[in-house]
mmCIF file of C-alpha atoms in Angstrom:
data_model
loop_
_atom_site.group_PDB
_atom_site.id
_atom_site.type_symbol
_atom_site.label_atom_id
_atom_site.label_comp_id
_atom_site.label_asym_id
_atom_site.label_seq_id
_atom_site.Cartn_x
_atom_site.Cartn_y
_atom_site.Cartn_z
ATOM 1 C CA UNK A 237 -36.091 54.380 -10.095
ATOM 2 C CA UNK A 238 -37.039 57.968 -10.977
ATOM 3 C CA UNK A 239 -35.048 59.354 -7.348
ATOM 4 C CA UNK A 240 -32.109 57.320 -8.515
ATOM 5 C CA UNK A 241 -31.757 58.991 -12.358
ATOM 6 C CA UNK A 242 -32.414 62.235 -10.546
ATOM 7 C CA UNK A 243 -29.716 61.522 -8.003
ATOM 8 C CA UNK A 244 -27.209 60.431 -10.584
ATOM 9 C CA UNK A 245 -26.898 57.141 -8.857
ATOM 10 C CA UNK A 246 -25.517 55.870 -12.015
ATOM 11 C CA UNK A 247 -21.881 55.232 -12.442
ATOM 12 C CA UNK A 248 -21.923 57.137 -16.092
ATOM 13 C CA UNK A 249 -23.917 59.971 -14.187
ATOM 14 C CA UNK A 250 -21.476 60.138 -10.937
ATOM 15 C CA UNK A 251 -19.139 63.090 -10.913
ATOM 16 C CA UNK A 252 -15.568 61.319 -11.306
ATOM 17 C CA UNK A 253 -12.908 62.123 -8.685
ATOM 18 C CA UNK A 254 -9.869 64.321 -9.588
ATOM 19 C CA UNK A 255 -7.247 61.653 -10.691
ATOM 20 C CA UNK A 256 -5.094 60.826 -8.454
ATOM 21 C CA UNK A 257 -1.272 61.056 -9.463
ATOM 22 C CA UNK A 258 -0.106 57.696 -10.369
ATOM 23 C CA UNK A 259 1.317 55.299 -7.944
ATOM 24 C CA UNK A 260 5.141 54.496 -7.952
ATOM 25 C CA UNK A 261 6.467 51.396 -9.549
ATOM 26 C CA UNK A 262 6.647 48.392 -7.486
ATOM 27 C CA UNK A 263 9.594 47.800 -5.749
ATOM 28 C CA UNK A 264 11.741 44.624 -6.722
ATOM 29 C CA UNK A 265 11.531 42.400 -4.088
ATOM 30 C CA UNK A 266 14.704 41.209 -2.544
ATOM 31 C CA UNK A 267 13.240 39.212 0.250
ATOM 32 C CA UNK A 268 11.795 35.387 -0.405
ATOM 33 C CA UNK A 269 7.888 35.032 -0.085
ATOM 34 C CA UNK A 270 6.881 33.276 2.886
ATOM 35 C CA UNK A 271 6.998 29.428 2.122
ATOM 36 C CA UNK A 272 3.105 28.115 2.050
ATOM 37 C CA UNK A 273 3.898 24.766 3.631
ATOM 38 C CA UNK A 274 6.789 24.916 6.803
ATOM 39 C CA UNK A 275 10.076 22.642 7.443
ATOM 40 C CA UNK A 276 8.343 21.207 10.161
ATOM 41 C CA UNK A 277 5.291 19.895 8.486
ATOM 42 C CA UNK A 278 7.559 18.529 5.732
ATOM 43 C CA UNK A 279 9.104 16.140 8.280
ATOM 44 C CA UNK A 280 5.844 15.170 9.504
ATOM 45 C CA UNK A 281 4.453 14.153 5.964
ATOM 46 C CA UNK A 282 2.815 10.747 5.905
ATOM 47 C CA UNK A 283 5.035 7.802 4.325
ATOM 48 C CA UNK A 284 4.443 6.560 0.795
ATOM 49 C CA UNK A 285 2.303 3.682 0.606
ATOM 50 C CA UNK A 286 4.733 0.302 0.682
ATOM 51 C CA UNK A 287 4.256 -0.409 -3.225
ATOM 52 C CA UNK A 288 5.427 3.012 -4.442
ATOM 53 C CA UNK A 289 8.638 2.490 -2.316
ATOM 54 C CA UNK A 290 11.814 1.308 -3.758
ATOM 55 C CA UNK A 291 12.761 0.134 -0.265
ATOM 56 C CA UNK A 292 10.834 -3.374 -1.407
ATOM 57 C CA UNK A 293 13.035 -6.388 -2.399
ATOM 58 C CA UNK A 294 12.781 -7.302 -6.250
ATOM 59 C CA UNK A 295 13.214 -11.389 -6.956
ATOM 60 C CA UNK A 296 13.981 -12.976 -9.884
ATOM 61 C CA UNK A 297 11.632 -15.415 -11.707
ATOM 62 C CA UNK A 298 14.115 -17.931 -10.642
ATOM 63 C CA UNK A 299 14.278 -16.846 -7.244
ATOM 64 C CA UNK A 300 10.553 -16.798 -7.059
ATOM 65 C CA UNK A 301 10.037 -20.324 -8.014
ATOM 66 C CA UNK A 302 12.728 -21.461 -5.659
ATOM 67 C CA UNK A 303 10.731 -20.158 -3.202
ATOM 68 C CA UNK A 304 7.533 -21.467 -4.288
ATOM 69 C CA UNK A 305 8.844 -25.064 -4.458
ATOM 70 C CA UNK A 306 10.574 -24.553 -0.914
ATOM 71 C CA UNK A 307 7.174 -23.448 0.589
ATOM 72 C CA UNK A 308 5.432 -26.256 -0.459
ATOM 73 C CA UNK A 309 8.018 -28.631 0.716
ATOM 74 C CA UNK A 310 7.589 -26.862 4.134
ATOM 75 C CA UNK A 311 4.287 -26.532 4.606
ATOM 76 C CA UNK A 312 3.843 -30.407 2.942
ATOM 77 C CA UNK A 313 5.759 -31.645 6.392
ATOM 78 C CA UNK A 314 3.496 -33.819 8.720
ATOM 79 C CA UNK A 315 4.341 -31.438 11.472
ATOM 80 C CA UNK A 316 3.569 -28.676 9.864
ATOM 81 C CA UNK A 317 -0.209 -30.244 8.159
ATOM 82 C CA UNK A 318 -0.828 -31.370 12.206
ATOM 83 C CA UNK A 319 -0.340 -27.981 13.575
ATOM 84 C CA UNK A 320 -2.183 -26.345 10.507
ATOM 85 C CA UNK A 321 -5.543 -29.117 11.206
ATOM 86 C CA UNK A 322 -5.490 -28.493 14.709
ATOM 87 C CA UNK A 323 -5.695 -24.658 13.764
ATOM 88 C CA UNK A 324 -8.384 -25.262 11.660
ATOM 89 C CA UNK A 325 -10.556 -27.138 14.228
ATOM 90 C CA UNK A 326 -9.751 -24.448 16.749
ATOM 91 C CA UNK A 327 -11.353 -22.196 14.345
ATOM 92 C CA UNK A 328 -13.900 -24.311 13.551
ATOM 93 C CA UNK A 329 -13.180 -24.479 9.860
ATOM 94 C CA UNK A 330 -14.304 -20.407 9.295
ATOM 95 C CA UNK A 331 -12.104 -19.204 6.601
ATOM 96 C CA UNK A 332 -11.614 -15.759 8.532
ATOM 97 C CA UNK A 333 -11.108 -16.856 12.170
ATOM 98 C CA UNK A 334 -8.385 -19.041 10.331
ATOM 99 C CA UNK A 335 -6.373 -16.936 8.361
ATOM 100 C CA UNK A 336 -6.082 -15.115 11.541
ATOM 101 C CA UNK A 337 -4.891 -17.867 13.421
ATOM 102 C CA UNK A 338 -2.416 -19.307 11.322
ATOM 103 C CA UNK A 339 -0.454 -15.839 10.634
ATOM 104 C CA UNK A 340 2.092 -16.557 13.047
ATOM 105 C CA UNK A 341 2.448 -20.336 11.734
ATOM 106 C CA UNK A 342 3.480 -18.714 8.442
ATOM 107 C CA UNK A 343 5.941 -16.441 9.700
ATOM 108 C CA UNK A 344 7.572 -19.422 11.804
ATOM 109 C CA UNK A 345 7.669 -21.772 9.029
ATOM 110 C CA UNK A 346 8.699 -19.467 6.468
ATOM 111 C CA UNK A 347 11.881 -17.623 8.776
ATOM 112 C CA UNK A 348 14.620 -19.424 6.766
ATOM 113 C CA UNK A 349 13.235 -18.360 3.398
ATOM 114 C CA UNK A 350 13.012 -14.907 4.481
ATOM 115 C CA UNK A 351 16.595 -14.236 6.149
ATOM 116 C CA UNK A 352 17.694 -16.955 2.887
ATOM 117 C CA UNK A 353 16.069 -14.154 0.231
ATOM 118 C CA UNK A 354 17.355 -10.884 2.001
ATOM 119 C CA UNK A 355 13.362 -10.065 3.611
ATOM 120 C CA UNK A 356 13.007 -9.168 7.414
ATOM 121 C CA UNK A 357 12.071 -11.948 9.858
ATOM 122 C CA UNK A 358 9.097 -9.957 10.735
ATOM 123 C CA UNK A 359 5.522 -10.127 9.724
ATOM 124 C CA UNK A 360 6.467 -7.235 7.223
ATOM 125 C CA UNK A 361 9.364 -9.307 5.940
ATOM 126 C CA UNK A 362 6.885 -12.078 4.850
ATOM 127 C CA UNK A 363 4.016 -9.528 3.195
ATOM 128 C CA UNK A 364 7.354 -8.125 1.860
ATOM 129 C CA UNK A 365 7.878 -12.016 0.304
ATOM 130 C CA UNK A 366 4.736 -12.473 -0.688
ATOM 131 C CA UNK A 367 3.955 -9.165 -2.640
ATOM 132 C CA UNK A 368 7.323 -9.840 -4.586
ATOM 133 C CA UNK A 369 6.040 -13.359 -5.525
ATOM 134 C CA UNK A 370 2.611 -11.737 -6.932
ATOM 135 C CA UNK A 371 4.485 -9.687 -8.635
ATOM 136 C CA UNK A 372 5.272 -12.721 -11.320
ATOM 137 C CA UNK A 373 1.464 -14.472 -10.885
ATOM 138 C CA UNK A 374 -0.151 -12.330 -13.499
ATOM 139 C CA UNK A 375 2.443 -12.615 -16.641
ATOM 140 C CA UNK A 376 3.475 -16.360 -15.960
ATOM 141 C CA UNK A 377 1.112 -18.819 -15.263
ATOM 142 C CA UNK A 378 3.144 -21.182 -13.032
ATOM 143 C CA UNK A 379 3.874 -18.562 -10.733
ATOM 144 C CA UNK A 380 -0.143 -18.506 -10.099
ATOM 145 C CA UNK A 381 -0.540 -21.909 -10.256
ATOM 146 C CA UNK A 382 2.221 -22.544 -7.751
ATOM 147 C CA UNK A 383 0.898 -20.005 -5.259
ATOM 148 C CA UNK A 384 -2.140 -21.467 -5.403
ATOM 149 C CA UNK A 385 -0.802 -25.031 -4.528
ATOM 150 C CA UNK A 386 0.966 -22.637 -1.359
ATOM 151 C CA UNK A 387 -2.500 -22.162 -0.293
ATOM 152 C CA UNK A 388 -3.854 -24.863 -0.898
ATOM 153 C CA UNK A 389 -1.528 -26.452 1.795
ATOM 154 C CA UNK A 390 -2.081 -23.906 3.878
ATOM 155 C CA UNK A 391 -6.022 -23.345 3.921
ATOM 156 C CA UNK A 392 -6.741 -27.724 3.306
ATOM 157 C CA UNK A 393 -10.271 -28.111 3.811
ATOM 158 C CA UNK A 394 -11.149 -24.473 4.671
ATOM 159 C CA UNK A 395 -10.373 -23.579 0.995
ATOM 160 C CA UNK A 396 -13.618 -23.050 -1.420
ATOM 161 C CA UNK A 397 -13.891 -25.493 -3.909
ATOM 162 C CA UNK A 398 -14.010 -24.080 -7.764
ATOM 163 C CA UNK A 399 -17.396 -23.180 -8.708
ATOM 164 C CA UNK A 400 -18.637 -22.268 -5.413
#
């Protein structure tokens, strides 16, 4: 400690440089900063998640409970419950291994309601459908209560009792 006080270590001890003259103004700058994030990596941004989109088709409450009452007159055929019960025995009445199954069902049974309400006849089309339904199910009652009928249809025996 001594060496450095005798060496004037110190910053208030240091000799000071001769000050230097003082440095120009800055020039204006006339060309554009470098952008942080290129043109090309704008185009290869990843797409907004499907519900923020406004690409999505918006129903009607009426148009939502046609459909609901159109479902369950579809899936209510005998054709339709035969193919769904031999689904469910081919999946040996596991809820998962079902829903899996009957996907393509859906989409077949449902094609006229989706080219009927403007939605793609794709697998899309008819998450498209449904997420526009659920849109309704919280704020009116029906809606849900309909929906769930849909299902009930649907899953027959493989669907959980209430309470369980």
């Amino acid at each position: 400690m001594q060496q450095s006080l005798e060496r004037q270590f110190f910053s208030d001890q240091r000799p000071k440089p001769e000050s230097a003259p003082p440095s120009p103004p800055p020039l204006e700058q006339t060309v554009d900063a470098p952008r942080l994030v290129s043109r090309q990596s704008e185009s290869r941004q990843a797409a907004l998640p499907p519900a923020s989109t406004d690409r999505q088709r918006r129903l009607s409450l009426t148009e939502v409970r046609e459909i609901q009452v159109q479902q369950q007159a579809l899936f209510s055929e005998a054709t339709v419950q035969a193919r769904l019960n031999e689904m469910r025995l081919a999946a040996d009445f596991e809820e998962v291994r079902f829903l899996h199954r009957v996907q393509p069902l859906k989409l077949e049974v449902q094609l006229p309601l989706l080219k009927r309400y403007g939605f793609a006849e794709t697998p899309q089309g008819m998450r498209d459908m449904e997420r526009a339904v659920a849109a309704y199910m919280a704020d009116q009652p029906d809606v849900g209560q309909a929906a769930k009928q849909v299902a009930l249809l649907v899953m027959g025996d493989i669907w959980p009792e209430e309470g369980d």
